[in-house]
Short mmCIF file of N, CA and C in Angstrom, two decimals:
data_model
loop_
_atom_site.label_atom_id
_atom_site.label_comp_id
_atom_site.label_asym_id
_atom_site.label_seq_id
_atom_site.Cartn_x
_atom_site.Cartn_y
_atom_site.Cartn_z
N MET A 1 0.62 -1.22 -0.11
CA MET A 1 -0.09 0.12 -0.04
C MET A 1 0.94 1.09 0.01
N ASP A 2 0.41 2.25 -0.32
CA ASP A 2 1.19 3.51 -0.41
C ASP A 2 1.11 4.12 0.95
N GLY A 3 2.24 4.48 1.38
CA GLY A 3 2.48 4.91 2.67
C GLY A 3 1.73 6.26 2.94
N GLY A 4 1.54 7.08 1.87
CA GLY A 4 0.70 8.30 2.17
C GLY A 4 -0.61 8.13 2.35
N LEU A 5 -1.24 6.97 1.83
CA LEU A 5 -2.51 6.70 2.41
C LEU A 5 -2.80 6.47 3.81
N TYR A 6 -1.78 5.49 4.19
CA TYR A 6 -1.72 5.25 5.64
C TYR A 6 -1.55 6.29 6.54
N GLU A 7 -0.47 7.11 6.14
CA GLU A 7 -0.03 8.15 6.91
C GLU A 7 -0.94 9.33 6.98
N HIS A 8 -1.97 9.87 6.09
CA HIS A 8 -2.45 10.92 5.97
C HIS A 8 -3.98 10.71 6.22
N TYR A 9 -4.58 9.46 6.15
CA TYR A 9 -5.99 9.09 6.21
C TYR A 9 -6.06 8.16 7.39
N PRO A 10 -6.47 8.81 8.70
CA PRO A 10 -6.34 7.95 9.87
C PRO A 10 -7.48 6.79 9.74
N GLN A 11 -8.67 7.34 8.91
CA GLN A 11 -9.65 6.19 9.02
C GLN A 11 -9.26 4.88 8.03
N TYR A 12 -8.23 5.13 7.29
CA TYR A 12 -7.89 4.13 6.59
C TYR A 12 -7.23 3.05 7.43
N ARG A 13 -6.28 3.56 8.34
CA ARG A 13 -5.80 2.75 9.31
C ARG A 13 -6.59 1.69 9.91
N LYS A 14 -8.04 2.27 10.43
CA LYS A 14 -8.86 1.55 11.18
C LYS A 14 -9.43 0.60 10.07
N TYR A 15 -9.64 0.89 8.89
CA TYR A 15 -10.11 0.00 7.80
C TYR A 15 -9.13 -1.15 7.67
N LEU A 16 -8.02 -0.82 7.57
CA LEU A 16 -6.97 -1.89 7.53
C LEU A 16 -6.60 -2.91 8.60
N GLN A 17 -6.95 -2.49 9.75
CA GLN A 17 -6.86 -3.05 11.20
C GLN A 17 -8.24 -3.93 11.10
N ASP A 18 -9.25 -3.38 10.69
CA ASP A 18 -10.33 -4.26 10.82
C ASP A 18 -10.36 -5.45 9.64
N ALA A 19 -9.64 -5.26 8.48
CA ALA A 19 -9.66 -6.10 7.41
C ALA A 19 -8.77 -7.23 8.05
N VAL A 20 -7.62 -6.86 8.78
CA VAL A 20 -6.78 -7.85 9.34
C VAL A 20 -7.50 -8.65 10.38
N ASP A 21 -8.08 -8.16 11.13
CA ASP A 21 -8.83 -8.66 12.24
C ASP A 21 -9.94 -9.73 11.58
N GLU A 22 -10.73 -9.53 10.67
CA GLU A 22 -11.40 -10.38 9.89
C GLU A 22 -10.96 -11.38 9.24
N LEU A 23 -9.75 -11.23 8.48
CA LEU A 23 -9.05 -12.23 7.85
C LEU A 23 -8.28 -13.29 8.89
N LEU A 24 -7.76 -12.70 9.85
CA LEU A 24 -7.01 -13.60 10.80
C LEU A 24 -7.81 -14.00 12.00
N GLY A 25 -8.80 -13.35 12.44
CA GLY A 25 -9.43 -13.54 13.73
C GLY A 25 -8.74 -12.67 14.77
N SER A 26 -9.54 -12.35 15.84
CA SER A 26 -9.03 -11.33 16.81
C SER A 26 -7.74 -12.04 17.46
N GLU A 27 -7.80 -13.31 17.82
CA GLU A 27 -6.46 -13.92 18.64
C GLU A 27 -5.34 -13.71 17.98
N ILE A 28 -5.36 -14.03 16.59
CA ILE A 28 -4.04 -14.01 15.90
C ILE A 28 -3.67 -12.56 15.43
N SER A 29 -4.84 -11.73 15.23
CA SER A 29 -4.59 -10.46 14.34
C SER A 29 -3.79 -9.52 15.64
N LYS A 30 -4.11 -9.68 16.80
CA LYS A 30 -3.60 -8.87 17.84
C LYS A 30 -1.84 -8.95 17.87
N ASN A 31 -1.38 -9.99 17.16
CA ASN A 31 0.01 -10.35 17.05
C ASN A 31 0.57 -9.32 15.75
N VAL A 32 -0.28 -8.74 14.91
CA VAL A 32 0.04 -8.15 13.80
C VAL A 32 0.15 -6.72 14.00
N ILE A 33 1.13 -5.97 13.86
CA ILE A 33 1.48 -4.73 14.20
C ILE A 33 1.78 -4.06 12.51
N ILE A 34 0.96 -3.21 12.30
CA ILE A 34 1.09 -2.28 11.32
C ILE A 34 1.58 -1.09 11.60
N GLU A 35 2.58 -0.50 10.98
CA GLU A 35 3.28 0.61 11.24
C GLU A 35 3.53 1.59 9.88
N HIS A 36 3.68 2.74 9.83
CA HIS A 36 4.09 3.64 8.68
C HIS A 36 5.59 3.40 8.68
N SER A 37 6.45 3.01 7.73
CA SER A 37 7.81 2.98 7.51
C SER A 37 8.28 3.89 6.40
N LYS A 38 9.56 4.51 6.79
CA LYS A 38 10.10 5.26 5.45
C LYS A 38 10.76 4.21 4.53
N ASP A 39 10.82 4.44 3.26
CA ASP A 39 11.13 3.39 2.24
C ASP A 39 10.25 1.94 2.27
N GLY A 40 9.13 2.11 2.85
CA GLY A 40 8.33 0.92 2.89
C GLY A 40 8.19 0.10 1.48
N SER A 41 8.13 0.94 0.40
CA SER A 41 8.10 0.20 -0.79
C SER A 41 9.20 -0.60 -1.20
N GLY A 42 10.45 -0.14 -1.02
CA GLY A 42 11.66 -0.98 -1.20
C GLY A 42 11.84 -2.06 -0.10
N ILE A 43 11.48 -1.91 1.00
CA ILE A 43 11.29 -3.23 1.98
C ILE A 43 10.24 -4.19 1.54
N GLY A 44 9.16 -3.67 1.11
CA GLY A 44 8.20 -4.70 1.07
C GLY A 44 8.26 -5.39 -0.18
N ALA A 45 8.95 -4.67 -1.25
CA ALA A 45 9.56 -5.41 -2.47
C ALA A 45 10.46 -6.49 -2.19
N ALA A 46 11.46 -6.16 -1.38
CA ALA A 46 12.60 -7.07 -0.87
C ALA A 46 11.92 -8.30 -0.27
N LEU A 47 11.04 -8.00 0.58
CA LEU A 47 10.25 -9.16 1.28
C LEU A 47 9.46 -9.85 0.52
N LEU A 48 8.85 -9.26 -0.25
CA LEU A 48 7.98 -10.12 -1.33
C LEU A 48 8.65 -11.12 -2.11
N ALA A 49 9.86 -10.62 -2.72
CA ALA A 49 10.77 -11.33 -3.26
C ALA A 49 11.37 -12.47 -2.65
N ALA A 50 11.68 -12.14 -1.52
CA ALA A 50 12.31 -13.19 -0.65
C ALA A 50 11.36 -14.33 -0.06
N ALA A 51 10.19 -13.77 0.14
CA ALA A 51 8.89 -14.71 0.48
C ALA A 51 8.45 -15.74 -0.76
N ASN A 52 8.45 -15.06 -1.87
CA ASN A 52 8.26 -15.76 -2.92
C ASN A 52 9.13 -16.73 -3.40
N SER A 53 10.43 -16.56 -3.25
CA SER A 53 11.50 -17.54 -3.47
C SER A 53 11.42 -18.59 -2.46
N LYS A 54 11.24 -18.35 -1.12
CA LYS A 54 11.34 -19.15 -0.24
C LYS A 54 10.20 -20.21 -0.17
N TYR A 55 8.95 -19.78 -0.61
CA TYR A 55 7.85 -20.71 -0.51
C TYR A 55 7.42 -20.87 -1.91
N ALA A 56 8.21 -20.86 -2.75
CA ALA A 56 7.78 -21.27 -4.36
C ALA A 56 7.22 -22.38 -4.59
N SER A 57 7.74 -23.55 -4.08
CA SER A 57 7.69 -24.79 -4.10
C SER A 57 6.43 -25.28 -3.24
N LYS A 58 6.12 -24.48 -2.36
CA LYS A 58 4.93 -25.23 -1.49
C LYS A 58 3.51 -24.70 -1.79
N PRO A 59 2.64 -25.32 -1.87
CA PRO A 59 1.37 -25.00 -1.98
C PRO A 59 0.62 -23.87 -0.99
N LEU A 60 -0.20 -23.01 -1.27
CA LEU A 60 -0.59 -22.23 -0.29
C LEU A 60 -1.01 -22.77 1.25
N THR A 61 -1.58 -23.86 1.05
CA THR A 61 -2.12 -24.39 2.41
C THR A 61 -0.84 -24.78 3.26
N ASP A 62 0.26 -25.01 2.81
CA ASP A 62 1.37 -25.28 3.66
C ASP A 62 2.01 -23.95 4.08
N ARG A 63 1.78 -22.89 3.90
CA ARG A 63 2.42 -21.70 4.28
C ARG A 63 2.07 -21.32 5.72
N HIS A 64 2.68 -20.75 6.50
CA HIS A 64 2.70 -20.41 7.76
C HIS A 64 2.64 -18.92 8.25
N TYR A 65 2.46 -18.65 9.52
CA TYR A 65 2.58 -17.19 9.87
C TYR A 65 4.08 -17.07 10.12
N GLU A 66 4.60 -15.96 9.66
CA GLU A 66 5.95 -15.66 9.96
C GLU A 66 6.25 -13.94 10.05
N ALA A 67 6.73 -13.80 11.37
CA ALA A 67 7.22 -12.21 11.56
C ALA A 67 8.81 -12.21 11.16
N LEU A 68 8.91 -11.11 10.19
CA LEU A 68 10.24 -10.90 10.06
C LEU A 68 10.81 -9.61 10.65
N GLU A 69 11.96 -9.50 10.99
CA GLU A 69 12.52 -8.08 11.45
C GLU A 69 13.72 -7.69 10.35
N LEU A 70 13.45 -6.71 9.80
CA LEU A 70 14.67 -6.16 9.02
C LEU A 70 15.53 -5.07 9.60
N ARG A 71 16.74 -5.15 9.62
CA ARG A 71 17.59 -4.13 10.14
C ARG A 71 18.37 -3.40 8.95
N ASP A 72 18.44 -2.25 8.77
CA ASP A 72 19.10 -1.68 7.72
C ASP A 72 19.90 -0.49 7.99
N GLY A 73 21.29 -0.70 8.05
CA GLY A 73 22.04 0.52 8.19
C GLY A 73 21.82 1.13 9.51
N GLY A 74 21.64 0.58 10.69
CA GLY A 74 21.27 1.21 11.98
C GLY A 74 19.93 1.38 12.16
N SER A 75 19.09 1.43 11.07
CA SER A 75 17.56 1.78 11.50
C SER A 75 16.86 0.52 11.49
N ASP A 76 16.12 0.43 12.39
CA ASP A 76 15.31 -0.91 12.49
C ASP A 76 14.07 -0.73 12.08
N TYR A 77 13.49 -1.64 11.15
CA TYR A 77 12.12 -1.87 10.63
C TYR A 77 11.67 -2.91 11.04
N SER A 78 10.42 -2.95 11.68
CA SER A 78 9.61 -4.49 11.89
C SER A 78 8.72 -4.43 11.00
N VAL A 79 8.74 -5.65 10.38
CA VAL A 79 7.82 -5.66 9.08
C VAL A 79 7.18 -7.23 9.51
N CYS A 80 5.95 -7.39 9.31
CA CYS A 80 5.23 -8.71 9.51
C CYS A 80 4.73 -9.21 8.12
N SER A 81 5.04 -10.19 7.71
CA SER A 81 4.49 -10.95 6.48
C SER A 81 3.57 -12.07 6.90
N VAL A 82 2.38 -11.93 6.41
CA VAL A 82 1.46 -13.07 6.84
C VAL A 82 1.13 -14.10 5.69
N PHE A 83 1.20 -15.22 6.10
CA PHE A 83 0.85 -16.27 5.04
C PHE A 83 -0.07 -17.20 5.52
N ARG A 84 -1.06 -17.52 4.85
CA ARG A 84 -2.20 -18.26 5.39
C ARG A 84 -1.88 -19.62 5.64
N MET A 85 -2.24 -20.21 6.79
CA MET A 85 -1.93 -21.53 7.09
C MET A 85 -2.85 -22.53 6.28
#
């Protein structure tokens, strides 16, 4: 998602969190933290490429929930990738 949308429209944050709650259920979704991040597009693209290559041979039903933490040049970025069980 575009960071500007998340950053400048507080109602969108609520919609996004509501969608995560609906998709994952309240028990699991409380472990998902969504934050605005500088250079999120670059980080997201890198994580998507890494996730795709790591799980390319597994069917969707074999995927699991995984939290990733990315550290870049002294700046910490917490990133969560959610894969359906």
